[in-house]
Amino acid sequence: MATAPELDVAANPLESFRTETRAWIAANFPPSLKGQDNSMSALEGPGDLSEDEAAWKAAMGEKGWGVPGWPVAYGGGGLDKAQIRVLQEELARVGATNPIGGMGIMMFGPTLLEYGSEAQKQEHIPAIAKGEIRWCQGYSEPNAGSDLANVQTFAEDAGDHYIVNGQKTWTSGGQWADKCFALVRTDKSQKHGGISFLLIDMTAPGVEVKPIRMISGQSPFCETFFTNVKVPKENLVGREGQGWEIGTRLLQHERNSLSGGGGASRLFAGKPMGTLAKEYRGEDEKGRVPDSDLRMRIVRHEMDSRAFALTLRRAAMEAKSNQGPSAATSIMKNVGARITQDRAELSIEIMGMAGLGWEGEGFSEEELTQTRTWLWGKAVSIYGGSTEIQNNIVSKRILGMLDHQ
Amino acid sequence: MAALNDEQTMLRDMVREWSDNESPVTAFRKLRAAAPVEGYDPAAWRALSEMGLPGIVIPEEFGGTAFGYLSLGLVLEQLGRNLAVSPLASTAAAASAIVLGGSDAAKTEWLSKIASGQVVATLAIDEGPVHDPAKITATVVDGKLSGTKAFVAEGDSAGLFVVAATDGLYLVSDATGVTRSPRHMTDSRSHAQVTFHSAPAERLGDTKLTAQVIDRATAITCAEMLGMAEQAFHTTNDYLKTRVQFGQQLSTFQALQHRMAKMFTELELMRSAVEGALEAIDAGRSDLDQAVSLAKAVASDTLHLVSREMIQLHGGIGMTDEHDAGFYIKRARVLETMWGNAAFHRERFARLNGY
Ligand SMILES: Cc1cc2nc3c(=O)[nH]c(=O)nc-3n(C[C@H](O)[C@H](O)[C@H](O)COP(=O)(O)OP(=O)(O)OC[C@H]3O[C@@H](n4cnc5c(N)ncnc54)[C@H](O)[C@@H]3O)c2cc1C
């Protein structure tokens, strides 16, 4: 039987990297943060960092390990895939999470690294890598949701700058953002070709945000209005009219991270459904979840999740030979959305009335969180390109089916 | 639609008009913001009472109209369409217990007060977050009832409770020994945990009566669900016809057309199942328990589907609190859970059919 040959060769450098990493984490990770997850911060707003949180964020930012794969020249960690995996394993080992996240990391940074000018990269990437600057996404408009190419926000050429007028909507984190990457129209005579990718300072005069409340009670997104906002020409990424290409590239990164490609573990976090069911429903004399219909649906969900996890793993292995996310990430986003939503629906079903609490006494913190997770989760099949739009992409681009229009 | 007599048609149309004019979804929105302690608008309840609605399942001799369950269902369906908030369903379910099991004295004392809307009544059955009549532990000793009921609809204000104990149903009319703590749930309606500490209780009947009354409560819950599902469907259908993306209305996309057609189909089955259960009660059929389980399972699945699709097909706007879609999905999950969800009723259906 053949043993894994590359193991012997790679073992030493990688193992010494592991030793160094472990030592660095031990020296820098405040144990008080063990097991803390900041996944709700996108919904609840940034809030104040504790002293330990600030220290951990600064250390990771300084080291470039918030974005371990980005080039060192722009404040990244410059690690290769194997090293990144080691880093993740070592962080997980002590219950540490990456304190640096957000849209800058998930989608804007990678896109700017690819399309930005040297000056733009120098200006923006290091701040993203350190988690100092919050970015928001100015894509959707009241009449440009699925039909994103219909954006009407207009950037008028005024010599060395643009004058931007228009309205964006569903701007996630708009009220907390420092800057916005936006799709704007620079040419009204053509649809896709008239769009440009522009970086807008959210503190510039003429930018106004109005938070919108969601069905879950949170207000993580805004309507954003631009009235005669002056944007210097240096803030145009790529060429004028290249916005559609850049914007859709960014969407691939967005979908990839939303599908769980970036952090599948979040999808599978929390109690196994079977455990939750026994907690709330008890067990029968054979130690099973007593409701057979529910039990079978839990099984179906768990199997679905595992098949998805295996698919993510297979895709990651296959991607080693490819460049970045492919059109196949479309199915990942849909499956991820479906599983996330099924999980939430199953959870509240298992918990019965206890899973439908809104506020006040009579519900545990965990139960109230579950209600909000369920309601908020309805968005994952809508944002970042809805399930229907992904299916259109799959059927047309991958399966070669025709547009009926 | 079931074959309605003139009386029923008039009743339905009257309530529909009232619901659309006086209690549209905006009224629910206002009520949610105002958050009155009762959980409903007393003026609206007076208006419904003046129409005689709380007396629909109460015999005429006790001040009711004895129109029956199909008629009550028509009313709740119309109210459900606009998410109208009223203690009607709870009150009618509690009244059914007194009609079926109450002594003459109890009937005389309570039914006319219920029929006139003077007394809000409710059922207090389940002790945990999941419907399970087999797990009732409340007991009555020397006419004093003790136990805690977990999620009592209209529990914040009800003046009369029909309470399930281990050996059957009891009437608790005296506030002595009754404490309530509100449970603020996702549907913004009144639910409370109610504890009875040796509360004076009058016996209504054994556990068979408990089951009969739960079946009635379940069937009328299905009627509210039917109205909600119908309205959620129509709102969505209308939206697809107006929302333009890619230069055309969303309703031109076949992927969406077929989903709407599927929901339309399920809704037809839901209506038959729900009306079938209500008619089975009116006819006193011996298999009404099966009819009720069929209705609740189908109603839960269909409303589940339609309420999810309502949000999905509205896109981002459906995720906002400004839009009504969230109200429907939040109320839907509560009603799906009350009196047993689809899984519970499929299981019961299997048992009732001996497999
Ligand atoms: C929580 C949340 C956060 C968001 N954050 C951001 C953000 O930060 N920045 C940003 O720019 N945008 C953001 N969005 C907007 C999001 O990208 C849009 O909501 C989404 O693209 C859908 O557009 P829409 O809401 O206009 O729905 P519509 O395009 O009106 O679609 C309505 C329904 O019709 C379906 N549909 C549309 N076209 C077709 C078709 N051709 N075939 C079949 N079905 C179709 C859709 O899938 C959907 O179900 C966010 C949305 C949500 C809900």
PDB file of C-alpha atoms in Angstrom, chain A residues 143-151 191-192 244 389, chain B residues 244-248:
ATOM      1  CA  ASN A 143     -35.840  49.114  -9.339  1.00  0.00           C
ATOM      2  CA  ALA A 144     -32.598  47.232  -9.657  1.00  0.00           C
ATOM      3  CA  GLY A 145     -32.654  44.135  -7.454  1.00  0.00           C
ATOM      4  CA  SER A 146     -32.421  40.945  -9.443  1.00  0.00           C
ATOM      5  CA  ASP A 147     -32.081  43.140 -12.494  1.00  0.00           C
ATOM      6  CA  LEU A 148     -28.948  44.709 -11.150  1.00  0.00           C
ATOM      7  CA  ALA A 149     -27.866  46.100 -14.511  1.00  0.00           C
ATOM      8  CA  ASN A 150     -30.802  48.487 -14.286  1.00  0.00           C
ATOM      9  CA  VAL A 151     -29.003  50.739 -11.779  1.00  0.00           C
ATOM     10  CA  LYS A 191     -27.314  48.919 -20.128  1.00  0.00           C
ATOM     11  CA  HIS A 192     -24.396  46.767 -18.938  1.00  0.00           C
ATOM     12  CA  TRP A 244     -20.508  45.345 -14.714  1.00  0.00           C
ATOM     13  CA  ILE A 389     -31.445  34.101 -10.099  1.00  0.00           C
TER      14      ILE A 389
ATOM     15  CA  VAL B 244     -40.912  44.887 -13.030  1.00  0.00           C
ATOM     16  CA  GLN B 245     -37.393  43.457 -13.353  1.00  0.00           C
ATOM     17  CA  PHE B 246     -35.521  42.821 -16.603  1.00  0.00           C
ATOM     18  CA  GLY B 247     -38.026  45.099 -18.309  1.00  0.00           C
ATOM     19  CA  GLN B 248     -40.985  42.833 -17.598  1.00  0.00           C
TER      20      GLN B 248
END
